[in-house]
JSON list of C-alpha atoms in Angstrom, two decimals:
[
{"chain": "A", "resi": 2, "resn": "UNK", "atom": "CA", "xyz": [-22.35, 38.52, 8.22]},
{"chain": "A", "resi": 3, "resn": "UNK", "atom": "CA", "xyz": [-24.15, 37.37, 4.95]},
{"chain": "A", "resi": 4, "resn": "UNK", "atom": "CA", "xyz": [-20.27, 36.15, 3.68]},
{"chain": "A", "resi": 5, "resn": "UNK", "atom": "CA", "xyz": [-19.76, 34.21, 6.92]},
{"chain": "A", "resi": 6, "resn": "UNK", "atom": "CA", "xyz": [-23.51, 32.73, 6.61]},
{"chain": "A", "resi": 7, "resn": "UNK", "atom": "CA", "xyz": [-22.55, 31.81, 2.90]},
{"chain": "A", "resi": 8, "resn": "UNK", "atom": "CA", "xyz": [-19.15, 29.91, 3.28]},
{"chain": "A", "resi": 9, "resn": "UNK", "atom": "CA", "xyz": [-20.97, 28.31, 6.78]},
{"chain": "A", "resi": 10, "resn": "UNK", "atom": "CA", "xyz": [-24.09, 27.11, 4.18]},
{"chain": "A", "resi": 11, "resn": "UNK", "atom": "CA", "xyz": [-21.47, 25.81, 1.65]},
{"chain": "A", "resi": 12, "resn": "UNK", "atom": "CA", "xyz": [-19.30, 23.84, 4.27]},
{"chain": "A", "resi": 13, "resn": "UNK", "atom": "CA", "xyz": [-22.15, 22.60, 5.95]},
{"chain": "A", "resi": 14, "resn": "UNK", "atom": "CA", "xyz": [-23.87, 21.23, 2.40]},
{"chain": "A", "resi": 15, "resn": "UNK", "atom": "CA", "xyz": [-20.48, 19.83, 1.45]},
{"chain": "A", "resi": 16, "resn": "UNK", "atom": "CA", "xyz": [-19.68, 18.22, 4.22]},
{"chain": "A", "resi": 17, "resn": "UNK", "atom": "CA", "xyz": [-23.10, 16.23, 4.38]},
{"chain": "A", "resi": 18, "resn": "UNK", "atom": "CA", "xyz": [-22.40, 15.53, 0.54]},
{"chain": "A", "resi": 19, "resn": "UNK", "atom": "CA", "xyz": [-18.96, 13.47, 1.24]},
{"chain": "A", "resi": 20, "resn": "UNK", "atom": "CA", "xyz": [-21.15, 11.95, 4.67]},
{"chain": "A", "resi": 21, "resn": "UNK", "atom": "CA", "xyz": [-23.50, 10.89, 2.66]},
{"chain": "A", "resi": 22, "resn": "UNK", "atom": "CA", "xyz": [-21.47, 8.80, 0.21]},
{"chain": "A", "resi": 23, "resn": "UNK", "atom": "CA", "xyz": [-20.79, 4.84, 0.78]},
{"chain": "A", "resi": 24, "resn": "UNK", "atom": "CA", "xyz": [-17.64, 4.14, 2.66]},
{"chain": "A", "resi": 25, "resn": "UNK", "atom": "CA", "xyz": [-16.42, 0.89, 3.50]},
{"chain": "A", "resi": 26, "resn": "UNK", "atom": "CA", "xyz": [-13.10, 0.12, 6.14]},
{"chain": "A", "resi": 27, "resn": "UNK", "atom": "CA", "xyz": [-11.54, -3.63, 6.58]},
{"chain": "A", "resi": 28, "resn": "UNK", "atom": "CA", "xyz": [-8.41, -5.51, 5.93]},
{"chain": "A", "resi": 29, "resn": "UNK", "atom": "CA", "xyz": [-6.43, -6.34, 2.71]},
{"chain": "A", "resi": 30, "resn": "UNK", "atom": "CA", "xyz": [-4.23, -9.60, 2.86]},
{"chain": "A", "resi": 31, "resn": "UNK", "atom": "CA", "xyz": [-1.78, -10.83, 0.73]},
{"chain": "A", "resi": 32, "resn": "UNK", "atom": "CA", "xyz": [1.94, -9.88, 0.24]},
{"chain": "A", "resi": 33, "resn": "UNK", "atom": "CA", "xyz": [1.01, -6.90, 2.90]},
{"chain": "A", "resi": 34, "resn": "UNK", "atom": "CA", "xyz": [-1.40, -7.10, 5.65]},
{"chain": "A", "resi": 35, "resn": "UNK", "atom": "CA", "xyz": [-3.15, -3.47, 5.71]},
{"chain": "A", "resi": 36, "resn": "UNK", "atom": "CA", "xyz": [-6.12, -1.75, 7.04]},
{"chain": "A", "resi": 37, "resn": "UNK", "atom": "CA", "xyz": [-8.28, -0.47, 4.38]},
{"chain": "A", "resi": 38, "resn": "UNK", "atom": "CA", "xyz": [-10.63, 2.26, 4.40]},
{"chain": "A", "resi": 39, "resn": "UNK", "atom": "CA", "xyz": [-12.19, 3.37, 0.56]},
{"chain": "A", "resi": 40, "resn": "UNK", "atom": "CA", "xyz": [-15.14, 6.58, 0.03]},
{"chain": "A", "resi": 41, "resn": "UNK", "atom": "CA", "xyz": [-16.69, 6.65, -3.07]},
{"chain": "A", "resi": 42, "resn": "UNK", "atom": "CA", "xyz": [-16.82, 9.77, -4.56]},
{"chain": "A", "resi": 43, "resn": "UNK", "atom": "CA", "xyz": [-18.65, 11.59, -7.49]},
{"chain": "A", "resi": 44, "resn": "UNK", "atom": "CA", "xyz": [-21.62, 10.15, -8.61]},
{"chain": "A", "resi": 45, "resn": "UNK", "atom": "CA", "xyz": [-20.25, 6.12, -7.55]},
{"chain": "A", "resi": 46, "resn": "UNK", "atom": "CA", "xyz": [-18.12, 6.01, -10.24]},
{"chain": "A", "resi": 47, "resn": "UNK", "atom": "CA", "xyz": [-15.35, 6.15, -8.26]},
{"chain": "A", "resi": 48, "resn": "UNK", "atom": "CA", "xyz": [-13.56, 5.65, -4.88]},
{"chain": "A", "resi": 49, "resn": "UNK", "atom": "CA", "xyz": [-10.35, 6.85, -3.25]},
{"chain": "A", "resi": 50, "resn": "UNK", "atom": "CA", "xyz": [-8.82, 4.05, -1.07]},
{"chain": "A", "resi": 51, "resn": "UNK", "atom": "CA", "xyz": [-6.58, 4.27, 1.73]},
{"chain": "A", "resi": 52, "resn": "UNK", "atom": "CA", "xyz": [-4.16, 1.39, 3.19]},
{"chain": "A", "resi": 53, "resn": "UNK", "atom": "CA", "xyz": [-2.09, 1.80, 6.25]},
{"chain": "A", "resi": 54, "resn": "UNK", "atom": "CA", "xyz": [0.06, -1.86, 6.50]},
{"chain": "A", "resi": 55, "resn": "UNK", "atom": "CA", "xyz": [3.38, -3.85, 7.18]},
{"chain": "A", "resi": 56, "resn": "UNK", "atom": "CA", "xyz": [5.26, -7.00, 4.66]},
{"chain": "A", "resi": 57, "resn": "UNK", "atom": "CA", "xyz": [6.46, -9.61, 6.47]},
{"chain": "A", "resi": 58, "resn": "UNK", "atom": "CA", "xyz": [9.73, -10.13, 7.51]},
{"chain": "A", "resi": 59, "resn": "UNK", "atom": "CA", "xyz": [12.18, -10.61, 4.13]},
{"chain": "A", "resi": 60, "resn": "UNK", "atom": "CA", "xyz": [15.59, -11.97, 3.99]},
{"chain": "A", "resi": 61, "resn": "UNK", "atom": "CA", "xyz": [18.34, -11.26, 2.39]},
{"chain": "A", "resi": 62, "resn": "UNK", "atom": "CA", "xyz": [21.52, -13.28, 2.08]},
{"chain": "A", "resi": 63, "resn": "UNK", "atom": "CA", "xyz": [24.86, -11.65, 1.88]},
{"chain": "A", "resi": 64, "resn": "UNK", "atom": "CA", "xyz": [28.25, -11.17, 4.43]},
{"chain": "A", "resi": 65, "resn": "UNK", "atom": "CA", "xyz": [29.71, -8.12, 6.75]},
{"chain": "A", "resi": 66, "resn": "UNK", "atom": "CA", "xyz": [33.00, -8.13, 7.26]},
{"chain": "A", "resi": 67, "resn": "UNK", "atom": "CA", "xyz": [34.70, -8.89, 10.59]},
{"chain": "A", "resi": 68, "resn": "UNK", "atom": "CA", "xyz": [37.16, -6.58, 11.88]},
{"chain": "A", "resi": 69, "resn": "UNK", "atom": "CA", "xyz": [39.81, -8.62, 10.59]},
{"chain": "A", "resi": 70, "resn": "UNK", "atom": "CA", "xyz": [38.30, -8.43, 6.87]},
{"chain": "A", "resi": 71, "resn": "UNK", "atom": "CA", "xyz": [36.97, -11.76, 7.21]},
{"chain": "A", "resi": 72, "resn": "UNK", "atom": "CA", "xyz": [33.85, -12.53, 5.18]},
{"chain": "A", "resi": 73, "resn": "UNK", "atom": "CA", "xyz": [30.85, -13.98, 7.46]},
{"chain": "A", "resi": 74, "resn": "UNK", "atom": "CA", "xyz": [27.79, -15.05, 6.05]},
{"chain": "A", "resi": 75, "resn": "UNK", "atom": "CA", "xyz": [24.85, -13.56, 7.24]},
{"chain": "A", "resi": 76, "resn": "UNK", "atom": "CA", "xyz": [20.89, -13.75, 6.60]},
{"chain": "A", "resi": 77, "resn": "UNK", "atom": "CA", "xyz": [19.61, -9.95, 7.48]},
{"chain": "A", "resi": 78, "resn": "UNK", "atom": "CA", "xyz": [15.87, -9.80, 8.40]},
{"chain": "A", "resi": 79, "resn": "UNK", "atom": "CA", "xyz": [13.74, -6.67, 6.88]},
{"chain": "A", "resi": 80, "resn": "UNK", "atom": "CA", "xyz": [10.53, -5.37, 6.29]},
{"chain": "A", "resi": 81, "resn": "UNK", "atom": "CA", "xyz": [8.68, -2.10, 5.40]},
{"chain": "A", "resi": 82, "resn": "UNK", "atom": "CA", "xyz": [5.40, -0.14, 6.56]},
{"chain": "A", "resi": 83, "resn": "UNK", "atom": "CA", "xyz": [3.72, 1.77, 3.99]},
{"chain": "A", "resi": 84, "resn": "UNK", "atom": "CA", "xyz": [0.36, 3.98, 3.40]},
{"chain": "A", "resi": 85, "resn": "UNK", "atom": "CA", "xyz": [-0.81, 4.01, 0.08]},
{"chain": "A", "resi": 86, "resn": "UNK", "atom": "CA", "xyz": [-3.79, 6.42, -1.45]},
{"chain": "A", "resi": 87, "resn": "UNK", "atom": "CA", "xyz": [-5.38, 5.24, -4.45]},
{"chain": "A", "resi": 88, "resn": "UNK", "atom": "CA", "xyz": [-8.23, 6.56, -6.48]},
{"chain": "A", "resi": 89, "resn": "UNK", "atom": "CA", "xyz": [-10.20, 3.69, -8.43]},
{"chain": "A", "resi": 90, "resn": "UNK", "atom": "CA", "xyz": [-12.56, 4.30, -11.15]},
{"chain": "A", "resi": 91, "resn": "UNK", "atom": "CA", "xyz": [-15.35, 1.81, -10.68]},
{"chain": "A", "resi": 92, "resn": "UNK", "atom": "CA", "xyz": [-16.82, -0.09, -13.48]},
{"chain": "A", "resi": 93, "resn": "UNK", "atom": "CA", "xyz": [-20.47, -2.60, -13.24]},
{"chain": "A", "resi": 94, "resn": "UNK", "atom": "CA", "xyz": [-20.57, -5.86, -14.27]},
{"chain": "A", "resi": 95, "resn": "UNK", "atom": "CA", "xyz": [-23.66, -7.17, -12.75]},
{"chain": "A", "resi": 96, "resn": "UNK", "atom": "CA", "xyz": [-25.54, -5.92, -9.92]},
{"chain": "A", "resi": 97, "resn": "UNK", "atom": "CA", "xyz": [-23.60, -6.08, -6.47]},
{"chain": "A", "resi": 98, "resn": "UNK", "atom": "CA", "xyz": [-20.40, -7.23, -8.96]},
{"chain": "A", "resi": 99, "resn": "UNK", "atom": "CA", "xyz": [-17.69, -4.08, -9.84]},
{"chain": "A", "resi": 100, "resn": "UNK", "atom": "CA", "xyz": [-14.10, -4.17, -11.61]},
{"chain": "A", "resi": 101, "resn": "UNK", "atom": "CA", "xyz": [-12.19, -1.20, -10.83]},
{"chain": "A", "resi": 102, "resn": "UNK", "atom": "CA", "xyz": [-8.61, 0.09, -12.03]},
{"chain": "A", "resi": 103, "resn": "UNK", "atom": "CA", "xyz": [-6.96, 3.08, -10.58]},
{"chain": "A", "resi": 104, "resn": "UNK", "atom": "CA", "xyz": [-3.92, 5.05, -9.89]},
{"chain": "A", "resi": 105, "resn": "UNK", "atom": "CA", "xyz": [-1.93, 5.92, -6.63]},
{"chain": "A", "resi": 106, "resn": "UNK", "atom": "CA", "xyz": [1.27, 6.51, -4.45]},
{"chain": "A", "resi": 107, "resn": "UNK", "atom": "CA", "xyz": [2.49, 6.22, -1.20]},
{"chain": "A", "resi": 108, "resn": "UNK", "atom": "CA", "xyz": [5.13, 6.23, 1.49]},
{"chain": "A", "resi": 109, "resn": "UNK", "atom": "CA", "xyz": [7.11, 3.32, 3.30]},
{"chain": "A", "resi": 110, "resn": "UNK", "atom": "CA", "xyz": [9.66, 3.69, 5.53]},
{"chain": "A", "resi": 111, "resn": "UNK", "atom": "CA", "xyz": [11.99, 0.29, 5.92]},
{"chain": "A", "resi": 112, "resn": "UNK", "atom": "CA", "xyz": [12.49, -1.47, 8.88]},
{"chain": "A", "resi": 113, "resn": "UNK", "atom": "CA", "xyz": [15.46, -4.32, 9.92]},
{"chain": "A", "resi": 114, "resn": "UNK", "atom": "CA", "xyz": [18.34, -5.57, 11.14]},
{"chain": "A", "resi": 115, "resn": "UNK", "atom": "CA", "xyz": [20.53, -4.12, 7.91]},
{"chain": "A", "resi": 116, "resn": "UNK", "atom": "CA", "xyz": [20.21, -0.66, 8.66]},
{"chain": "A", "resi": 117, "resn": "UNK", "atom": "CA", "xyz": [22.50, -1.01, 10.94]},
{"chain": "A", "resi": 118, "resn": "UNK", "atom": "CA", "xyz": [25.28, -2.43, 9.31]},
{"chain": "A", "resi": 119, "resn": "UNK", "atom": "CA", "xyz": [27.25, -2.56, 6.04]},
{"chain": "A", "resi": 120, "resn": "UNK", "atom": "CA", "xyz": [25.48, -5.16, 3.92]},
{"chain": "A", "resi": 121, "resn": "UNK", "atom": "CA", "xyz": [27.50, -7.13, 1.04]},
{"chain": "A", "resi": 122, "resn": "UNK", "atom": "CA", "xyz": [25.82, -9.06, -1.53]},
{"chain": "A", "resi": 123, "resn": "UNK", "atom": "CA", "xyz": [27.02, -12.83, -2.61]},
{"chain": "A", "resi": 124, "resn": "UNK", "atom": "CA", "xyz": [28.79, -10.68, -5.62]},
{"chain": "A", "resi": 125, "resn": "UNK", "atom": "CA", "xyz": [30.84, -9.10, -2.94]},
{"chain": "A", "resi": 126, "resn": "UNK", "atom": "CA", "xyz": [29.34, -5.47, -3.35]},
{"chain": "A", "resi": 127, "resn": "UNK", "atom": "CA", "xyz": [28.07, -2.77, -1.09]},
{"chain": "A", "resi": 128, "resn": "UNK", "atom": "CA", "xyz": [24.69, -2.42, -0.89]},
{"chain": "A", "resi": 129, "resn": "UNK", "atom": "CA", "xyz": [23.26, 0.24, 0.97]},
{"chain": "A", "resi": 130, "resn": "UNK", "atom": "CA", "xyz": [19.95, 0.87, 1.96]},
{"chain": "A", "resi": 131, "resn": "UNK", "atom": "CA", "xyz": [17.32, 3.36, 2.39]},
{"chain": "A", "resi": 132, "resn": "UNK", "atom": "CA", "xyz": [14.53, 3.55, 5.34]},
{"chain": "A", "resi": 133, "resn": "UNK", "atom": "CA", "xyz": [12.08, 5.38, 3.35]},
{"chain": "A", "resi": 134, "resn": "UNK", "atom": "CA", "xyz": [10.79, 4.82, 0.12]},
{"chain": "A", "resi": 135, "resn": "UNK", "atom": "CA", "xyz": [8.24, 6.27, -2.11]},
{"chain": "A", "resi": 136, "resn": "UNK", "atom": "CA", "xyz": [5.85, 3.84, -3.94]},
{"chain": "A", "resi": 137, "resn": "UNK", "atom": "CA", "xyz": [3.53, 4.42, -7.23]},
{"chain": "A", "resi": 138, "resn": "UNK", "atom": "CA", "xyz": [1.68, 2.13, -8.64]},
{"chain": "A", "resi": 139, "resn": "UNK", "atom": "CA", "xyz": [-1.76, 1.12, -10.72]},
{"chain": "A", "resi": 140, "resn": "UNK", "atom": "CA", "xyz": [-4.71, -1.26, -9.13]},
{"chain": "A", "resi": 141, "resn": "UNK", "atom": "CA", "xyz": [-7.01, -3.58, -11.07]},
{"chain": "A", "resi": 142, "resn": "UNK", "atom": "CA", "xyz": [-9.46, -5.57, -9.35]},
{"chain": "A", "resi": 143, "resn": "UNK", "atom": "CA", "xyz": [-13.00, -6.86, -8.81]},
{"chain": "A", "resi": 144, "resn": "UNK", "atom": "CA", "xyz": [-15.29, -6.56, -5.96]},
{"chain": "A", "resi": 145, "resn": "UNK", "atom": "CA", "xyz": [-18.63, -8.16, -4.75]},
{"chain": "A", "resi": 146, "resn": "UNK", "atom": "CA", "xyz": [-21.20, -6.85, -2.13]},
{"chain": "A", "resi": 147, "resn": "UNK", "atom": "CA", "xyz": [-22.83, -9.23, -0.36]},
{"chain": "A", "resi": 148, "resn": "UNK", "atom": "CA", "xyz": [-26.61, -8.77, 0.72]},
{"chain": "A", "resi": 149, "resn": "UNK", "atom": "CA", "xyz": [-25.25, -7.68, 4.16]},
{"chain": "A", "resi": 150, "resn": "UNK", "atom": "CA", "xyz": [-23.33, -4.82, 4.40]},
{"chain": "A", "resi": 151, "resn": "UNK", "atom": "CA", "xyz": [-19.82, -6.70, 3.75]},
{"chain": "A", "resi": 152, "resn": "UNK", "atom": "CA", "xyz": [-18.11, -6.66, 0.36]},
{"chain": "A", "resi": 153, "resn": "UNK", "atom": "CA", "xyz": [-15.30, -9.02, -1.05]},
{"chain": "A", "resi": 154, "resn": "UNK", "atom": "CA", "xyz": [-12.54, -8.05, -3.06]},
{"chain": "A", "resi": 155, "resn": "UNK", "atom": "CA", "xyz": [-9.96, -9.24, -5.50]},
{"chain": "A", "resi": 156, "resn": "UNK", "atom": "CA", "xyz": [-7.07, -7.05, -6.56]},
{"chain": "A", "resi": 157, "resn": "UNK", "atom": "CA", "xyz": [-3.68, -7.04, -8.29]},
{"chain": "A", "resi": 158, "resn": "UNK", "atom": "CA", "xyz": [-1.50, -3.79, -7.04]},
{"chain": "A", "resi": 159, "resn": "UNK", "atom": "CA", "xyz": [1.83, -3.54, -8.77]},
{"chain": "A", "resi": 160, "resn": "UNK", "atom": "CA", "xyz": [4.16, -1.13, -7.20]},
{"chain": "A", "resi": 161, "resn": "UNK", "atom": "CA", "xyz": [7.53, 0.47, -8.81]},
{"chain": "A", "resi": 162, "resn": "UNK", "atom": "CA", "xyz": [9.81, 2.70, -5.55]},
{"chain": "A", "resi": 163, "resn": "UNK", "atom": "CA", "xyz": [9.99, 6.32, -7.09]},
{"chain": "A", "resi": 164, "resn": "UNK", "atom": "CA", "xyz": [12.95, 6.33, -4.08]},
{"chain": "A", "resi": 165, "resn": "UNK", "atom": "CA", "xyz": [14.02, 3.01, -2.86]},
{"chain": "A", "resi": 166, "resn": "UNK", "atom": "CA", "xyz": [14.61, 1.09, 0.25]},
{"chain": "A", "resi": 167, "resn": "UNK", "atom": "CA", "xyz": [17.73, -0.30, -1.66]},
{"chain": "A", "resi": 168, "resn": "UNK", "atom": "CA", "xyz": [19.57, 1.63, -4.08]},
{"chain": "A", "resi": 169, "resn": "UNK", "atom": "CA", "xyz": [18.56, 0.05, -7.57]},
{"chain": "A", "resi": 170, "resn": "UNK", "atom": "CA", "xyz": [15.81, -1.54, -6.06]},
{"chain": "A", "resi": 171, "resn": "UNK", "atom": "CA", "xyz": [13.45, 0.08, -8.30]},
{"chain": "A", "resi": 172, "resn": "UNK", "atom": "CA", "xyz": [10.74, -2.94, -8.15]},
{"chain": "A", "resi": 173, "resn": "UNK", "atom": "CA", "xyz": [8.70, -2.42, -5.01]},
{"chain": "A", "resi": 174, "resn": "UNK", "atom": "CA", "xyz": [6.02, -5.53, -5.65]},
{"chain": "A", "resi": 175, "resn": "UNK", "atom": "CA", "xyz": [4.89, -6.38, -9.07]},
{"chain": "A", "resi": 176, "resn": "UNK", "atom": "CA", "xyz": [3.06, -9.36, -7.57]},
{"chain": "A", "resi": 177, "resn": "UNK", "atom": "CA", "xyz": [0.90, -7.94, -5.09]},
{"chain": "A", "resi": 178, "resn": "UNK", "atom": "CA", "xyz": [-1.96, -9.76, -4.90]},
{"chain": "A", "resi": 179, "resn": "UNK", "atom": "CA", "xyz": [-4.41, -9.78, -2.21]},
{"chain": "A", "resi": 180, "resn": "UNK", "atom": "CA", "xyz": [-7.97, -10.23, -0.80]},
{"chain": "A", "resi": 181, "resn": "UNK", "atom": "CA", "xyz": [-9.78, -7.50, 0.80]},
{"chain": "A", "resi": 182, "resn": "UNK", "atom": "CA", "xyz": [-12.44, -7.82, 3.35]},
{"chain": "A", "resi": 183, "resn": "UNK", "atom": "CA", "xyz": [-14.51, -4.68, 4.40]},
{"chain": "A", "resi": 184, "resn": "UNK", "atom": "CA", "xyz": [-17.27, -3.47, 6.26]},
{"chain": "A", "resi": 185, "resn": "UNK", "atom": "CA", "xyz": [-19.70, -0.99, 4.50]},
{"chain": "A", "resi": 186, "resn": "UNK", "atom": "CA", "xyz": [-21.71, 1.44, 5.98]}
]
């Protein structure tokens, strides 16, 4: 009984420790379009964030072959939905103004008109694709809080594929750039 009072005293306190720390859940636009949920952690130096979110429609230029061997040039439409976990150290600048850099990884799985067929670059070779692929990258940004409980934020989140959509497609987005919007509370 004391054992099971004990471990119900720690959960209970540990529970209303994470509760009690800021959280914040909105959108983050740019090359994706995610929602975004972030908890600080520790003592607010830092904050894991989590985005669930599609890219647009890409296109890729190429050929299939007819069944006569022909060549027939083709534009195939694809995309990709991906979560992505981060954990961001936060740094102050001024009050209400943070920079942050952190670490994280994810999943995407690849969606499109080339999965289901053979795709052939202008160079005339096979390339084959993946559905799922398994993103790492680093985040560096800045972020404001506004007087209400809304903050603004600023971030640069290049991404290399651990496992690609496309085989040597290493580069997931080194230019991922985007604005976040969230609600604090």
């Amino acid at each position: 009984m004391k054992k099971t009072l004990t471990t119900i005293v720690i959960l209970a306190l540990t529970v209303g420790a994470i509760m009690a720390q800021p959280r914040a859940v909105g959108v983050r636009a740019g090359y994706n379009f995610e929602a975004s949920y972030q908890h600080e952690v520790g003592l607010g130096s830092g904050m894991v964030e989590v985005d669930a979110g599609i890219s647009p429609f890409l296109f890729s230029k190429g050929y299939y072959l007819d069944i006569d061997g022909n060549r027939i040039p083709t534009t195939y439409r694809y995309g990709r939905a991906q979560l992505v976990v981060f954990y961001d150290w936060k740094m102050s600048i001024l009050t209400n103004l943070n920079w942050y850099v952190g670490v994280g990884a994810g999943v995407s799985w690849g969606y499109g008109v080339f999965f289901d067929s053979p795709h052939y670059n202008n160079n005339g070779s096979l390339t084959t694709y993946r559905r799922l692929g398994l993103p790492a990258g680093l985040q560096l940004g800045i972020e404001y809080e506004l007087p209400i409980p809304l903050n603004l934020s600023l971030d640069w989140r290049p991404m290399v594929n651990v496992f690609a959509l496309r085989q040597g497609d290493l580069v997931s987005n080194l230019l991922n750039i985007a604005v976040g919007v969230r609600y604090r509370f």
